[in-house]
Amino acid sequence: MSSESNDTLWDRTIAALKQVVQEEEANNDTSGDEYTHYAKLYVRYTLVLADMNKVYDSCLQAQKRLDIKMTIEHIICRVIRLRNCLAKLPPPNQSSCEGLVDLNSALVELKISPSQLEALTPLMLKEGNESVSTRIAKMGATTSSSTFEEPDSDANSAGTATLPDNDDEQDDTTSCAQPEIDSDSENKENIVNTLDDNHAAAKIQALYRGSFARKQVPYERIQIDNFIGMSNSSKEEEISQLDADIASLHQQRAQEQSQCQQSYEAELHQLKDTVLEEEGFAMQRELREERIRWITEQTVTKHVLPDSLEDFYGKDANQAEIAHDDATTKKELKPLNECIEIYEQRWKGRVVGPDRIKSQAVDSEMAKDLIVRNQVRAELTPGIDEKLLANLQKIKATQEGDKKSKKKEKTTKGKKKGGGKKEKPLPGTKLSEVKDMTVQQMLSCLVQNGLVYNYDNRHKISNFIGPFEATCNASTLNAPNAWELRMSVRDLCILPMGTKRIKSSIQDESLRSILFYGPKGSGKTLMMEIVASEIGALVIHLSSTSIGNTFEDGNEATKLIHMIFTVAKEEALSPVIIYLDNCHEFFLGKSKKKGGNPDAMNASMTRFQKLLLMYKNQYLTKEDRVLVIGCTNMPAAGDMKLMKWKGSSGKAEKQGFFEHALYFPNTSNSSRSMLWKEAIRKKVTCPCQLDFDLLAHMSSGYSTGKIFEIVNEVLSNDRLKTLASSPPSEQHDFAPKLLPMEQSQSDQIFVDFSRQWNGSKTKIS
């Protein structure tokens, strides 16, 4: 997209945002159909968010991107709040899932297709986060292997959408097992280190030419085959080439954006030195006079010199709180109105007027006003405050006598004794071995014990395949479809974890923990990896498969949980996901610890039960960019009193754990049809005449993971070599593998758990 087209789209999107905000302010009366009112607002804000994301993705100018990013963050906050309002209201369809939003009537009324709401996750959510390997390296964590290598962009990405759900068994390919070091690679490095510069350059050039030639061979072979008529898949190859060209353009634009950002930051550094030299003295005098004026007012009104400047810094916050004490809707919409006002004042006349070309360059005066002067003031303020406080102490020492000082000390001590109830310390703080450990050492311990989960960071929310439909289960209640799950996970897990500003702005609406439950192979683990990939999160894996026989002692269990949550709260590593696989094992009731099926549950994991409850409820705050995701295909095996969060009152270990739950049901007929098509498309480039609806009917009861497993088995590497002469033109190739089978787990089991989770409610979540 050209800069002119991008600026035009920005102007049009801001106009649409302004219209929605004005209509919401004017129509606060929701005494009628309140649910439909909020649903329509949710849909319209989501559409604006999708367009604003396109603007941010295409924009190169660094200053514009900052304002666009701020606008996106406030729109995300509004979308999350509207979704929260919808979740609290009774939906029109009483059999729909709790926690999921029913948008059918709003979509029909606004004439919007569901696919339009499935905008890509805003790029800025992941863009501001460094890669997991970089964050671990910066923390100084020691590892003995290259566990966290980035995936090769040129590698075949056919498996990005086909990872099955590993509920009971941990796949070696997704674990953090450390590979053996290749001795040949060490020898090559030693040889290269002994070469001089010329020989080393020659080696590098030879390696580059060889790599380039290997990449060119497939394209040249395709061209020769097309020329002599030996290939019948030219259209598919053209499409693949177009996709590769588009990906290359996206990568090129990302590099240009990074270069623009780096040059902008370099210019900010130069401007900072200039402002400090030219305006530093005047700023110091202004800051000093402002504080002296406040101290004088405090002394006149209270007849006492202030002890500190805390009230001086708090006066702005108090004034802002009084100014914002307005209607709830106006208070929530104020940030959006400010974003619109900023655009109209700074950019509207530039991006659509004669100064549009100039607006593509950095505006130095704008940078000084908005960023540089504030940075200089922030650096000068501590020195001025320190000198003023020292002078205040000297003045108070000469004015106050010793008796008065002693009385004040007694009064202060008395106030401290009469303070509030102290919070119970966490168990890990009592361990001497943990006290001496730094966050870097804790992270190193987790990595070396294989608890840092290595996932494919190319996953997208669109990899969770499934249509928009109403799926009925055995109890005639509507289970969530794939579209609803994608939207719910995006609103509940991805968007709130994006940036610090979003997380701090939606504290009441944000989650600290969520439960994914459903039959084996329904996509729970895949969805967890999608969440991690979309926000670039560090994933800490805690389960019986990842821990094994380690950390069995009581103190060792406490040490592990303390390390996990301490590392998760470290701001330099955020965002972080704590992944509890087979989470029912952690929350078994007393009766289930002694009895039950030993093959289905691991009672030894209950040693972490109390620790998890205490650390999640007492240590984690809603401002932390940390999310605990639990996955289970046996939710009924856990104790409901322990699994469901009841609120923040009472002891932390009695509050329950998961604050929300999402049900991943068995696949429907239409979902299986899409899964068959996608799984075969990932394997076969030549056209296939297959009846996917018939395959879906024949595979009734099969999970997502089972379908991909069958496709991988039928279309093996040997078979792929002969596809040109014998493509799978009929479903009979797959029929022998599709034996009649019942669903591995009945929907009724999960419906009963859903009803128990919701108490007396008849809806499922």
JSON list of C-alpha atoms in Angstrom, two decimals, residues 6 67 75 82 102 175 193 252 319 397 401 425 431 443 468 490 497 509 554 577 598 634 673:
[
{"chain": "A", "resi": 6, "resn": "ASN", "atom": "CA", "xyz": [-2.40, 4.50, 3.70]},
{"chain": "A", "resi": 67, "resn": "ASP", "atom": "CA", "xyz": [-0.22, 7.77, 17.49]},
{"chain": "A", "resi": 75, "resn": "ILE", "atom": "CA", "xyz": [-9.96, 0.70, 20.66]},
{"chain": "A", "resi": 82, "resn": "LEU", "atom": "CA", "xyz": [-18.06, -4.15, 25.42]},
{"chain": "A", "resi": 102, "resn": "ASP", "atom": "CA", "xyz": [-24.16, -14.09, 20.51]},
{"chain": "A", "resi": 175, "resn": "SER", "atom": "CA", "xyz": [9.10, -30.28, 24.42]},
{"chain": "A", "resi": 193, "resn": "ASN", "atom": "CA", "xyz": [38.34, -19.40, 13.66]},
{"chain": "A", "resi": 252, "resn": "GLN", "atom": "CA", "xyz": [10.68, -5.92, 3.18]},
{"chain": "A", "resi": 319, "resn": "GLN", "atom": "CA", "xyz": [-7.54, 16.68, 39.80]},
{"chain": "A", "resi": 397, "resn": "ALA", "atom": "CA", "xyz": [15.42, 21.25, 62.12]},
{"chain": "A", "resi": 401, "resn": "GLY", "atom": "CA", "xyz": [12.49, 21.58, 69.16]},
{"chain": "A", "resi": 425, "resn": "PRO", "atom": "CA", "xyz": [3.96, -14.35, 53.36]},
{"chain": "A", "resi": 431, "resn": "LEU", "atom": "CA", "xyz": [13.42, -20.90, 51.81]},
{"chain": "A", "resi": 443, "resn": "LEU", "atom": "CA", "xyz": [15.21, -18.88, 34.64]},
{"chain": "A", "resi": 468, "resn": "PHE", "atom": "CA", "xyz": [-19.18, -20.15, 11.76]},
{"chain": "A", "resi": 490, "resn": "ARG", "atom": "CA", "xyz": [-8.71, -13.33, 20.91]},
{"chain": "A", "resi": 497, "resn": "MET", "atom": "CA", "xyz": [-1.91, -9.38, 27.01]},
{"chain": "A", "resi": 509, "resn": "GLU", "atom": "CA", "xyz": [-11.86, -7.07, 32.62]},
{"chain": "A", "resi": 554, "resn": "GLY", "atom": "CA", "xyz": [8.03, -30.62, 49.74]},
{"chain": "A", "resi": 577, "resn": "ILE", "atom": "CA", "xyz": [2.09, -17.95, 29.81]},
{"chain": "A", "resi": 598, "resn": "PRO", "atom": "CA", "xyz": [-4.38, -44.39, 38.38]},
{"chain": "A", "resi": 634, "resn": "MET", "atom": "CA", "xyz": [-11.02, -34.83, 32.14]},
{"chain": "A", "resi": 673, "resn": "SER", "atom": "CA", "xyz": [-14.99, -31.22, 5.94]}
]
